[in-house]
């Protein structure tokens, strides 16, 4: 379980996260939603210790994040995090060299699934294909938790479908997923829990099943809460 | 340790093409320095012989003999060393900042590697030192080759053999790059390594606190300067030279240790993508 407890994050005098608390369970997909600039990316960065928090605590399976945690939690940010001069194959070799949790078989499988070529240079790829490489490098790690920040950002509808299918196929049931996305429709059927954030504060946290039972979509609830 | 070696290899690979080009440029510039020094010398010698009717003995009395000492003071030679030094100085900054800037944020990947983040610091430091010693090694290999070339293209009476040891003792640049004693080597490269460690710490201050970090880094450098300059103004007449050397060695280890600890703390707790 990933526990985010009373997290406060300030950039200068501006509070980006104000006493944010939520948990993400193993085997569940937790979706952080909210309009742009509400602190969703900051939460994911903070979980991975990529930005320091001012106060609060983040625990992964009751432990603070350590170097070993990077073998159990993978983060797919919305920015390209491989070197542009590398080929996809070299990026995969880099991952294999450093991560014990790297699953080469799955990586090769995903390479075929996304119709990517190992010899292609990252710098020569389209935005959609670079996003697929990011996702490939994240999904090919045998981890317990997966954090994804806007995995569909700037990607065409066909590629989005492919990526959403990859999530269905490769996200094993016992994995805990935290996802932020504006394209909720693409993954709505996968979501178990929703955390709605506005101006750095959690304004609503609910089970996606409840919304479905009420015949509402997650966007409907988001609209109800934020427009109120 | 295995991860550290992998990181060093990776960092070396990232700069290898530019580094190779830098070595190539150094070789070309220094060969050009040898040729141009010889041509300049012989032009002057010929003009003395033609216009003033000097004999070759008088030319040598007037101009001296040409040697690697002459070559080492040419603009091209000094420029070749200068460009290598400046490139590596710039690379000390670039080795960190390139991971943050541009379309690709490789720093995400580096900070999420399952290893102690201080290994990134040591890998980058080792890479810089390897590049420095690599260039020194190239210079050591180049010197006899350049001397051989100079001997080949210069008329025998005008050529003088100068050992690298003799040259490095008197030359302002070469005495720093190629110290003639082990203690000189320790001092020159120790100070250089310490400067890189402090610079890396300042970069990490900036990467952690951004604008505020520049001021913190500047304050940190001022404190270090005060620690190092302070003893020069203190009444240390009662200390022997050897004791002052040990005092500075202790201060250097202290500054290095504190800088590495600060870098560890910043990488672990404060650095921001």
Short mmCIF file of C-alpha atoms in Angstrom, two decimals:
data_model
loop_
_atom_site.label_atom_id
_atom_site.label_comp_id
_atom_site.label_asym_id
_atom_site.label_seq_id
_atom_site.Cartn_x
_atom_site.Cartn_y
_atom_site.Cartn_z
CA UNK A 1 0.00 0.00 0.00
CA UNK A 2 1.24 3.52 -0.83
CA UNK A 3 0.29 5.93 1.94
CA UNK A 4 0.45 9.66 1.39
CA UNK A 5 -0.01 11.28 4.79
CA UNK A 6 -0.60 14.99 5.39
CA UNK A 7 1.76 16.01 2.63
CA UNK A 8 2.48 19.70 2.24
CA UNK A 9 4.55 21.02 -0.65
CA UNK A 10 5.36 24.66 -1.24
CA UNK A 11 7.15 26.32 -4.11
CA UNK A 12 8.34 29.53 -2.51
CA UNK A 13 5.30 30.93 -0.75
CA UNK A 14 2.84 29.09 -2.95
CA UNK A 15 1.37 25.91 -1.48
CA UNK A 16 1.00 23.30 -4.19
CA UNK A 17 -0.11 20.48 -1.90
CA UNK A 18 -2.04 21.32 1.24
CA UNK A 19 -2.24 18.49 3.73
CA UNK A 20 -2.84 15.81 1.11
CA UNK A 21 -3.60 12.32 2.39
CA UNK A 22 -4.73 9.23 0.53
CA UNK A 23 -3.80 5.59 0.11
CA UNK A 24 -3.37 3.47 -2.97
CA UNK A 25 -3.85 -0.23 -2.48
CA UNK A 26 -2.08 -3.08 -4.22
CA UNK A 27 -4.26 -4.61 -6.87
CA UNK A 28 -6.20 -1.38 -7.37
CA UNK A 29 -6.02 1.41 -9.91
CA UNK A 30 -6.19 4.79 -8.20
CA UNK A 31 -6.81 7.75 -10.45
CA UNK A 32 -5.78 11.26 -9.43
CA UNK A 33 -7.96 13.73 -11.26
CA UNK A 34 -8.28 17.47 -11.31
CA UNK A 35 -7.78 20.39 -13.64
CA UNK A 36 -4.25 21.45 -14.73
CA UNK A 37 -1.94 22.74 -12.03
CA UNK A 38 -3.71 21.16 -9.08
CA UNK A 39 -0.66 19.23 -7.89
CA UNK A 40 -1.23 15.74 -9.39
CA UNK A 41 2.25 15.51 -10.94
CA UNK A 42 3.82 16.91 -7.77
CA UNK A 43 2.21 14.08 -5.76
CA UNK A 44 3.72 11.44 -8.06
CA UNK A 45 7.11 13.18 -8.05
CA UNK A 46 6.97 13.37 -4.26
CA UNK A 47 6.15 9.66 -3.94
CA UNK A 48 9.28 8.91 -6.02
CA UNK A 49 11.38 11.41 -4.00
CA UNK A 50 11.92 13.52 -7.10
CA UNK A 51 10.75 16.65 -5.32
CA UNK A 52 11.18 17.18 -1.58
CA UNK A 53 8.08 17.73 0.52
CA UNK A 54 7.84 20.36 3.24
CA UNK A 55 5.99 18.16 5.71
CA UNK A 56 4.07 14.94 5.89
CA UNK A 57 5.08 11.39 5.17
CA UNK A 58 4.97 8.98 2.28
CA UNK A 59 5.17 5.26 2.97
CA UNK A 60 5.39 2.35 0.58
CA UNK A 61 4.38 -0.90 2.27
CA UNK A 62 4.95 0.83 5.62
CA UNK A 63 8.49 1.85 4.71
CA UNK A 64 9.95 5.17 3.64
CA UNK A 65 11.19 5.25 0.07
CA UNK A 66 14.71 3.89 -0.25
CA UNK A 67 16.93 2.89 -3.17
CA UNK A 68 15.39 -0.60 -2.99
CA UNK A 69 11.95 0.95 -3.53
CA UNK A 70 12.88 1.77 -7.13
CA UNK A 71 12.85 -1.97 -7.78
CA UNK A 72 9.27 -2.19 -6.53
CA UNK A 73 7.77 1.10 -7.74
CA UNK A 74 8.02 2.25 -11.35
CA UNK A 75 7.18 5.75 -12.49
CA UNK A 76 6.21 6.68 -16.02
CA UNK A 77 6.29 10.49 -16.16
CA UNK A 78 4.76 12.53 -18.97
CA UNK A 79 8.20 13.69 -20.04
CA UNK A 80 10.72 11.66 -22.03
CA UNK A 81 13.26 10.27 -19.60
CA UNK A 82 15.59 8.41 -21.92
CA UNK A 83 18.57 9.92 -23.65
CA UNK A 84 17.68 11.08 -27.18
CA UNK A 85 20.98 9.77 -28.54
CA UNK A 86 20.09 6.23 -27.43
CA UNK A 87 18.30 3.71 -29.56
CA UNK A 88 15.31 1.94 -28.01
CA UNK A 89 17.49 -1.16 -27.69
CA UNK A 90 20.17 0.79 -25.84
CA UNK A 91 17.57 2.27 -23.51
CA UNK A 92 16.36 -1.28 -22.78
CA UNK A 93 19.94 -2.46 -22.17
CA UNK A 94 20.45 0.48 -19.79
CA UNK A 95 17.39 -0.61 -17.81
CA UNK A 96 18.49 -4.27 -17.81
CA UNK A 97 21.93 -3.24 -16.53
CA UNK A 98 20.60 -1.37 -13.52
CA UNK A 99 17.29 -3.00 -12.53
CA UNK A 100 17.03 -6.52 -11.15
CA UNK A 101 13.28 -6.24 -11.72
CA UNK A 102 13.76 -5.75 -15.47
CA UNK A 103 11.82 -8.37 -17.42
CA UNK A 104 13.52 -8.69 -20.80
CA UNK A 105 10.93 -11.11 -22.13
CA UNK A 106 8.12 -8.69 -21.39
CA UNK A 107 10.14 -5.80 -22.83
CA UNK A 108 10.60 -7.68 -26.11
CA UNK A 109 6.92 -8.55 -26.10
CA UNK A 110 5.93 -4.89 -25.56
CA UNK A 111 8.34 -3.83 -28.30
CA UNK A 112 6.39 -5.99 -30.72
CA UNK A 113 3.04 -4.96 -29.24
CA UNK A 114 3.80 -1.27 -29.80
CA UNK A 115 5.35 -2.02 -33.21
CA UNK A 116 8.59 -0.31 -32.23
CA UNK A 117 12.05 -1.21 -33.54
CA UNK A 118 14.97 -1.68 -31.14
CA UNK A 119 17.36 0.02 -33.56
CA UNK A 120 15.29 3.23 -33.82
CA UNK A 121 16.84 6.28 -32.19
CA UNK A 122 14.72 7.90 -29.46
CA UNK A 123 15.33 11.34 -31.00
CA UNK A 124 13.81 10.21 -34.30
CA UNK A 125 10.54 8.98 -32.77
CA UNK A 126 7.20 10.75 -32.91
CA UNK A 127 5.62 12.02 -29.69
CA UNK A 128 3.31 9.03 -29.57
CA UNK A 129 6.13 6.55 -30.04
CA UNK A 130 8.34 8.19 -27.42
CA UNK A 131 5.41 7.94 -25.00
CA UNK A 132 5.18 4.24 -25.89
CA UNK A 133 8.91 3.83 -25.16
CA UNK A 134 8.38 5.50 -21.77
CA UNK A 135 5.52 3.12 -21.05
CA UNK A 136 7.48 0.11 -22.31
CA UNK A 137 10.40 0.93 -20.00
CA UNK A 138 8.02 1.25 -17.06
CA UNK A 139 5.84 -1.77 -17.76
CA UNK A 140 8.80 -4.06 -18.38
CA UNK A 141 9.80 -3.75 -14.73
CA UNK A 142 8.38 -6.43 -12.45
CA UNK A 143 7.21 -4.02 -9.77
CA UNK A 144 4.46 -3.94 -7.17
CA UNK A 145 3.40 -0.38 -7.90
CA UNK A 146 3.19 1.64 -11.06
CA UNK A 147 2.78 5.40 -11.17
CA UNK A 148 1.74 6.97 -14.45
CA UNK A 149 1.55 10.67 -15.16
CA UNK A 150 -0.62 11.57 -18.15
CA UNK A 151 0.34 8.52 -20.19
CA UNK A 152 -1.98 9.63 -23.01
CA UNK A 153 -0.78 13.21 -23.23
CA UNK A 154 -0.48 14.33 -26.86
CA UNK A 155 -1.05 10.85 -28.22
CA UNK A 156 -3.41 10.10 -31.10
CA UNK A 157 -6.57 8.09 -30.53
CA UNK A 158 -5.23 4.84 -32.04
CA UNK A 159 -2.06 4.90 -29.97
CA UNK A 160 -4.17 5.69 -26.89
CA UNK A 161 -6.20 2.57 -27.55
CA UNK A 162 -3.01 0.53 -27.90
CA UNK A 163 -1.64 1.90 -24.64
CA UNK A 164 -4.91 1.32 -22.82
CA UNK A 165 -4.88 -2.26 -24.14
CA UNK A 166 -1.33 -2.65 -22.87
CA UNK A 167 -2.52 -1.59 -19.44
CA UNK A 168 -5.21 -4.23 -19.52
CA UNK A 169 -2.86 -6.92 -20.75
CA UNK A 170 0.21 -6.20 -18.72
CA UNK A 171 -1.05 -4.78 -15.47
CA UNK A 172 -1.34 -7.90 -13.41
CA UNK A 173 -4.04 -7.92 -10.80
CA UNK A 174 -1.83 -7.63 -7.75
CA UNK A 175 -0.15 -4.43 -8.96
CA UNK A 176 -1.06 -1.10 -7.41
CA UNK A 177 -1.45 1.68 -9.94
CA UNK A 178 -1.68 5.43 -9.47
CA UNK A 179 -2.55 7.23 -12.66
CA UNK A 180 -3.19 10.85 -13.53
CA UNK A 181 -4.95 11.51 -16.80
CA UNK A 182 -7.21 13.96 -18.51
CA UNK A 183 -8.30 11.22 -20.91
CA UNK A 184 -10.28 9.40 -18.25
CA UNK A 185 -12.57 7.76 -20.78
CA UNK A 186 -9.71 5.61 -22.08
CA UNK A 187 -9.09 3.95 -18.73
CA UNK A 188 -12.32 4.57 -16.82
CA UNK A 189 -13.22 0.88 -16.88
CA UNK A 190 -9.91 0.02 -15.16
CA UNK A 191 -10.19 2.55 -12.33
CA UNK A 192 -11.04 1.34 -8.81
CA UNK A 193 -10.55 4.46 -6.79
CA UNK A 194 -10.68 8.15 -7.63
CA UNK A 195 -8.98 11.01 -5.78
CA UNK A 196 -10.22 14.41 -6.92
CA UNK A 197 -7.77 17.23 -6.28
CA UNK A 198 -8.37 20.93 -6.56
CA UNK A 199 -5.82 23.62 -5.75
CA UNK A 200 -3.61 21.20 -3.86
CA UNK A 201 -6.39 19.82 -1.68
CA UNK A 202 -8.27 16.56 -1.94
CA UNK A 203 -11.87 17.58 -2.42
CA UNK A 204 -13.36 14.12 -2.92
CA UNK A 205 -12.17 10.55 -2.74
CA UNK A 206 -14.49 7.79 -3.86
CA UNK A 207 -14.73 4.28 -5.27
CA UNK A 208 -15.29 4.30 -9.03
CA UNK A 209 -17.81 1.50 -8.56
CA UNK A 210 -20.07 3.88 -6.61
CA UNK A 211 -20.15 6.27 -9.55
CA UNK A 212 -20.91 3.42 -11.94
CA UNK A 213 -23.75 2.22 -9.71
CA UNK A 214 -25.20 5.74 -9.79
CA UNK A 215 -24.91 5.69 -13.56
CA UNK A 216 -22.42 8.53 -13.54
CA UNK A 217 -19.03 8.84 -15.15
CA UNK A 218 -15.99 10.04 -13.24
CA UNK A 219 -16.04 13.25 -15.29
CA UNK A 220 -19.69 13.81 -14.23
CA UNK A 221 -18.67 13.66 -10.57
CA UNK A 222 -15.65 15.85 -11.22
CA UNK A 223 -17.92 18.40 -12.86
CA UNK A 224 -20.43 18.26 -9.97
CA UNK A 225 -17.73 18.88 -7.39
CA UNK A 226 -15.65 21.47 -9.19
CA UNK A 227 -18.49 23.52 -10.66
CA UNK A 228 -20.33 23.67 -7.34
CA UNK B 1 30.45 -1.07 -6.68
CA UNK B 2 29.19 -2.84 -9.80
CA UNK B 3 26.60 -0.09 -10.33
CA UNK B 4 29.21 2.59 -9.80
CA UNK B 5 31.44 1.08 -12.50
CA UNK B 6 28.43 0.80 -14.83
CA UNK B 7 27.60 4.45 -14.20
CA UNK B 8 31.19 5.54 -14.87
CA UNK B 9 31.22 3.57 -18.13
CA UNK B 10 27.91 5.13 -19.06
CA UNK B 11 29.11 8.66 -18.29
CA UNK B 12 32.35 8.11 -20.22
CA UNK B 13 30.38 6.80 -23.21
CA UNK B 14 28.15 9.88 -23.19
CA UNK B 15 31.09 12.24 -23.72
CA UNK B 16 33.37 9.91 -25.66
CA UNK B 17 32.68 11.38 -29.12
CA UNK B 18 33.28 14.98 -28.03
CA UNK B 19 36.26 13.84 -25.97
CA UNK B 20 37.71 12.02 -28.97
CA UNK B 21 37.25 15.18 -31.04
CA UNK B 22 38.95 17.20 -28.28
CA UNK B 23 41.94 14.85 -28.30
CA UNK B 24 42.04 15.04 -32.10
CA UNK B 25 41.96 18.82 -31.97
CA UNK B 26 44.73 18.89 -29.34
CA UNK B 27 46.93 16.66 -31.51
CA UNK B 28 46.26 18.72 -34.64
CA UNK B 29 46.90 22.04 -32.88
CA UNK B 30 50.11 20.83 -31.31
CA UNK B 31 51.44 19.40 -34.57
CA UNK B 32 50.53 22.70 -36.21
CA UNK B 33 52.37 24.45 -33.35
CA UNK B 34 55.51 22.39 -34.06
CA UNK B 35 55.39 23.09 -37.79
CA UNK B 36 54.60 26.79 -37.41
CA UNK B 37 57.29 27.26 -34.73
CA UNK B 38 59.86 25.64 -37.02
CA UNK B 39 58.72 27.71 -40.02
CA UNK B 40 58.80 30.93 -38.00
CA UNK B 41 62.24 30.15 -36.64
CA UNK B 42 63.70 29.21 -40.00
CA UNK B 43 62.13 32.29 -41.65
CA UNK B 44 63.82 34.51 -39.11
CA UNK B 45 67.07 32.57 -39.40
CA UNK B 46 67.03 32.82 -43.18
CA UNK B 47 66.30 36.51 -43.12
CA UNK B 48 69.23 37.05 -40.73
CA UNK B 49 71.49 35.04 -43.01
CA UNK B 50 70.33 36.79 -46.19
CA UNK B 51 69.96 40.34 -44.98
CA UNK B 52 72.58 40.57 -42.26
CA UNK B 53 74.96 37.93 -43.62
CA UNK B 54 74.84 35.97 -40.35
CA UNK B 55 76.47 32.59 -40.20
CA UNK B 56 74.49 29.74 -38.69
CA UNK B 57 76.57 30.05 -35.50
CA UNK B 58 75.67 33.74 -35.27
CA UNK B 59 72.02 32.90 -35.93
CA UNK B 60 72.07 30.43 -33.04
CA UNK B 61 73.82 32.99 -30.85
CA UNK B 62 71.16 35.54 -31.78
CA UNK B 63 68.00 33.40 -31.78
CA UNK B 64 69.05 30.44 -29.68
CA UNK B 65 68.26 26.92 -30.84
CA UNK B 66 64.74 25.76 -31.53
CA UNK B 67 63.38 23.19 -29.11
CA UNK B 68 60.11 21.99 -27.62
CA UNK B 69 60.59 24.88 -25.22
CA UNK B 70 60.11 27.27 -28.18
CA UNK B 71 57.10 25.27 -29.40
CA UNK B 72 55.46 25.24 -25.97
CA UNK B 73 55.29 29.03 -25.90
CA UNK B 74 53.58 29.38 -29.27
CA UNK B 75 49.98 30.60 -29.32
CA UNK B 76 48.82 27.37 -30.95
CA UNK B 77 50.38 25.18 -28.27
CA UNK B 78 49.05 27.28 -25.39
CA UNK B 79 45.68 27.42 -27.14
CA UNK B 80 45.59 23.61 -27.50
CA UNK B 81 46.06 23.20 -23.74
CA UNK B 82 43.72 26.09 -22.98
CA UNK B 83 40.93 24.69 -25.12
CA UNK B 84 41.22 21.28 -23.44
CA UNK B 85 41.18 22.83 -19.96
CA UNK B 86 38.25 25.14 -20.76
CA UNK B 87 36.30 22.26 -22.40
CA UNK B 88 36.69 20.12 -19.30
CA UNK B 89 35.75 23.03 -17.04
CA UNK B 90 32.58 23.56 -19.08
CA UNK B 91 31.95 19.83 -19.00
CA UNK B 92 32.06 19.93 -15.17
CA UNK B 93 28.86 22.00 -15.40
CA UNK B 94 27.42 20.24 -18.43
CA UNK B 95 27.82 16.77 -16.89
CA UNK B 96 25.01 17.70 -14.44
CA UNK B 97 22.93 20.26 -16.27
CA UNK B 98 22.41 18.28 -19.49
CA UNK B 99 20.34 15.79 -17.46
CA UNK B 100 17.89 18.51 -16.49
CA UNK B 101 17.59 20.58 -19.62
CA UNK B 102 16.24 19.95 -23.07
CA UNK B 103 13.34 17.89 -24.31
CA UNK B 104 14.50 14.78 -22.49
CA UNK B 105 14.72 14.83 -18.70
CA UNK B 106 17.19 12.03 -18.11
CA UNK B 107 17.57 13.15 -14.50
CA UNK B 108 14.25 11.36 -13.76
CA UNK B 109 15.84 8.07 -14.78
CA UNK B 110 19.12 8.72 -12.97
CA UNK B 111 17.39 9.64 -9.70
CA UNK B 112 15.11 6.60 -9.94
CA UNK B 113 17.94 4.10 -10.37
CA UNK B 114 17.97 1.56 -7.55
CA UNK B 115 21.25 2.77 -6.12
CA UNK B 116 22.49 5.25 -3.60
CA UNK B 117 22.28 8.63 -5.33
CA UNK B 118 25.74 9.66 -4.14
CA UNK B 119 27.03 7.10 -6.66
CA UNK B 120 25.86 9.52 -9.39
CA UNK B 121 28.10 12.15 -7.82
CA UNK B 122 31.10 9.83 -7.62
CA UNK B 123 30.52 8.49 -11.14
CA UNK B 124 30.47 12.01 -12.57
CA UNK B 125 33.53 13.00 -10.54
CA UNK B 126 35.42 9.89 -11.65
CA UNK B 127 34.48 10.60 -15.25
CA UNK B 128 35.90 14.12 -15.05
CA UNK B 129 39.11 12.81 -13.45
CA UNK B 130 39.43 10.09 -16.09
CA UNK B 131 39.08 12.69 -18.83
CA UNK B 132 41.67 14.93 -17.17
CA UNK B 133 44.18 12.10 -16.76
CA UNK B 134 43.38 10.91 -20.27
CA UNK B 135 44.36 14.30 -21.67
CA UNK B 136 47.51 14.36 -19.52
CA UNK B 137 48.41 10.91 -20.84
CA UNK B 138 47.86 12.12 -24.40
CA UNK B 139 50.16 15.08 -23.68
CA UNK B 140 52.83 12.74 -22.30
CA UNK B 141 52.62 10.57 -25.41
CA UNK B 142 52.49 13.56 -27.74
CA UNK B 143 55.58 15.25 -26.39
CA UNK B 144 58.19 12.75 -27.67
CA UNK B 145 56.32 12.47 -30.97
CA UNK B 146 56.29 16.24 -31.37
CA UNK B 147 59.97 16.42 -30.47
CA UNK B 148 60.71 13.71 -33.05
CA UNK B 149 58.77 15.68 -35.67
CA UNK B 150 60.58 18.91 -34.78
CA UNK B 151 63.94 17.17 -35.03
CA UNK B 152 62.98 15.74 -38.44
CA UNK B 153 61.91 19.04 -39.96
CA UNK B 154 64.63 21.23 -38.45
CA UNK B 155 68.18 21.44 -39.75
CA UNK B 156 70.36 19.64 -37.22
CA UNK B 157 72.50 22.61 -36.06
CA UNK B 158 69.46 24.59 -35.01
CA UNK B 159 67.71 21.87 -33.04
CA UNK B 160 68.06 21.38 -29.32
CA UNK B 161 66.78 18.44 -27.33
CA UNK B 162 64.85 19.39 -24.18
CA UNK B 163 63.55 16.80 -21.81
CA UNK B 164 59.93 16.95 -20.74
CA UNK B 165 61.09 17.11 -17.13
CA UNK B 166 63.19 20.22 -17.79
CA UNK B 167 60.40 21.83 -19.74
CA UNK B 168 57.68 21.12 -17.18
CA UNK B 169 59.81 22.67 -14.41
CA UNK B 170 59.94 26.08 -16.04
CA UNK B 171 56.74 26.27 -18.08
CA UNK B 172 53.81 28.06 -16.38
CA UNK B 173 51.11 25.72 -17.82
CA UNK B 174 53.02 22.49 -18.15
CA UNK B 175 54.36 22.71 -14.59
CA UNK B 176 50.72 22.53 -13.43
CA UNK B 177 49.65 19.78 -15.81
CA UNK B 178 52.81 17.70 -15.46
CA UNK B 179 54.19 18.38 -11.97
CA UNK B 180 57.79 17.24 -11.63
CA UNK B 181 57.46 15.76 -8.14
CA UNK B 182 54.98 13.46 -6.45
CA UNK B 183 54.08 16.11 -3.87
CA UNK B 184 53.59 18.59 -6.73
CA UNK B 185 51.29 16.09 -8.40
CA UNK B 186 49.32 15.58 -5.19
CA UNK B 187 48.97 19.32 -4.65
CA UNK B 188 48.00 20.21 -8.24
CA UNK B 189 45.55 17.34 -8.76
CA UNK B 190 44.34 17.38 -5.15
CA UNK B 191 43.39 21.05 -5.47
CA UNK B 192 41.81 20.33 -8.86
CA UNK B 193 39.77 17.41 -7.50
CA UNK B 194 38.71 19.44 -4.47
CA UNK B 195 37.62 22.30 -6.77
CA UNK B 196 35.48 19.88 -8.83
CA UNK B 197 33.92 18.40 -5.66
CA UNK B 198 33.05 21.90 -4.39
CA UNK B 199 31.71 22.91 -7.83
CA UNK B 200 29.48 19.79 -7.91
CA UNK B 201 28.18 20.68 -4.43
CA UNK B 202 27.39 24.22 -5.60
CA UNK B 203 25.58 22.81 -8.66
CA UNK B 204 23.52 20.55 -6.38
CA UNK B 205 22.67 23.53 -4.16
CA UNK B 206 21.39 25.30 -7.27
CA UNK B 207 19.50 22.20 -8.49
CA UNK B 208 17.88 21.85 -5.06
CA UNK B 209 17.02 25.43 -4.20
CA UNK B 210 17.22 27.03 -7.69
CA UNK B 211 17.72 30.85 -7.34
CA UNK B 212 18.19 30.63 -3.60
CA UNK B 213 20.67 27.81 -4.22
CA UNK B 214 22.94 30.11 -6.26
CA UNK B 215 23.31 32.38 -3.25
CA UNK B 216 23.76 29.45 -0.86
CA UNK B 217 26.41 28.03 -3.23
CA UNK B 218 28.17 31.38 -3.46
CA UNK B 219 28.14 31.68 0.34
CA UNK B 220 29.54 28.15 0.59
CA UNK B 221 32.41 29.03 -1.75
CA UNK B 222 33.14 32.18 0.27
CA UNK B 223 33.27 30.15 3.49
CA UNK B 224 35.70 27.69 1.86
CA UNK B 225 37.82 30.56 0.55
CA UNK B 226 37.92 32.03 4.06
CA UNK B 227 38.96 28.67 5.54
CA UNK B 228 41.75 28.29 2.98
CA UNK B 229 42.96 31.89 2.98
CA UNK B 230 42.54 32.39 6.75
CA UNK B 231 45.73 30.52 7.78
CA UNK B 232 47.77 32.70 5.40
CA UNK B 233 46.96 35.72 7.57
CA UNK B 234 47.21 33.91 10.89
CA UNK B 235 50.52 34.10 12.79
CA UNK B 236 51.81 30.68 11.77
CA UNK B 237 55.50 31.57 11.91
CA UNK B 238 55.93 28.96 14.62
CA UNK B 239 54.92 26.22 12.16
CA UNK B 240 57.38 24.52 9.88
CA UNK B 241 56.66 24.31 6.15
CA UNK B 242 55.86 20.63 6.58
CA UNK B 243 53.33 21.41 9.32
CA UNK B 244 51.62 24.03 7.18
CA UNK B 245 51.42 21.42 4.42
CA UNK B 246 49.72 18.98 6.82
CA UNK B 247 47.37 21.74 8.01
CA UNK B 248 46.28 22.42 4.43
CA UNK B 249 45.98 18.72 3.73
CA UNK B 250 43.69 18.41 6.75
CA UNK B 251 41.64 21.43 5.64
CA UNK B 252 41.34 20.00 2.13
CA UNK B 253 40.09 16.66 3.45
CA UNK B 254 37.68 18.50 5.74
CA UNK B 255 36.29 20.62 2.89
CA UNK B 256 36.12 17.60 0.58
CA UNK B 257 34.39 15.50 3.25
CA UNK B 258 31.85 18.19 4.12
CA UNK B 259 31.16 18.84 0.41
CA UNK B 260 30.57 15.14 -0.28
CA UNK B 261 28.32 14.85 2.77
CA UNK B 262 26.34 17.94 1.68
CA UNK B 263 26.04 16.54 -1.85
CA UNK B 264 24.80 13.24 -0.44
CA UNK B 265 22.20 15.06 1.67
CA UNK B 266 21.09 17.28 -1.22
CA UNK B 267 20.80 14.34 -3.64
CA UNK B 268 18.93 12.27 -1.10
CA UNK B 269 16.56 14.87 0.31
CA UNK B 270 16.51 18.13 -1.61
CA UNK B 271 17.24 17.73 -5.28
CA UNK B 272 14.33 18.48 -7.61
CA UNK B 273 13.67 17.22 -11.11
#
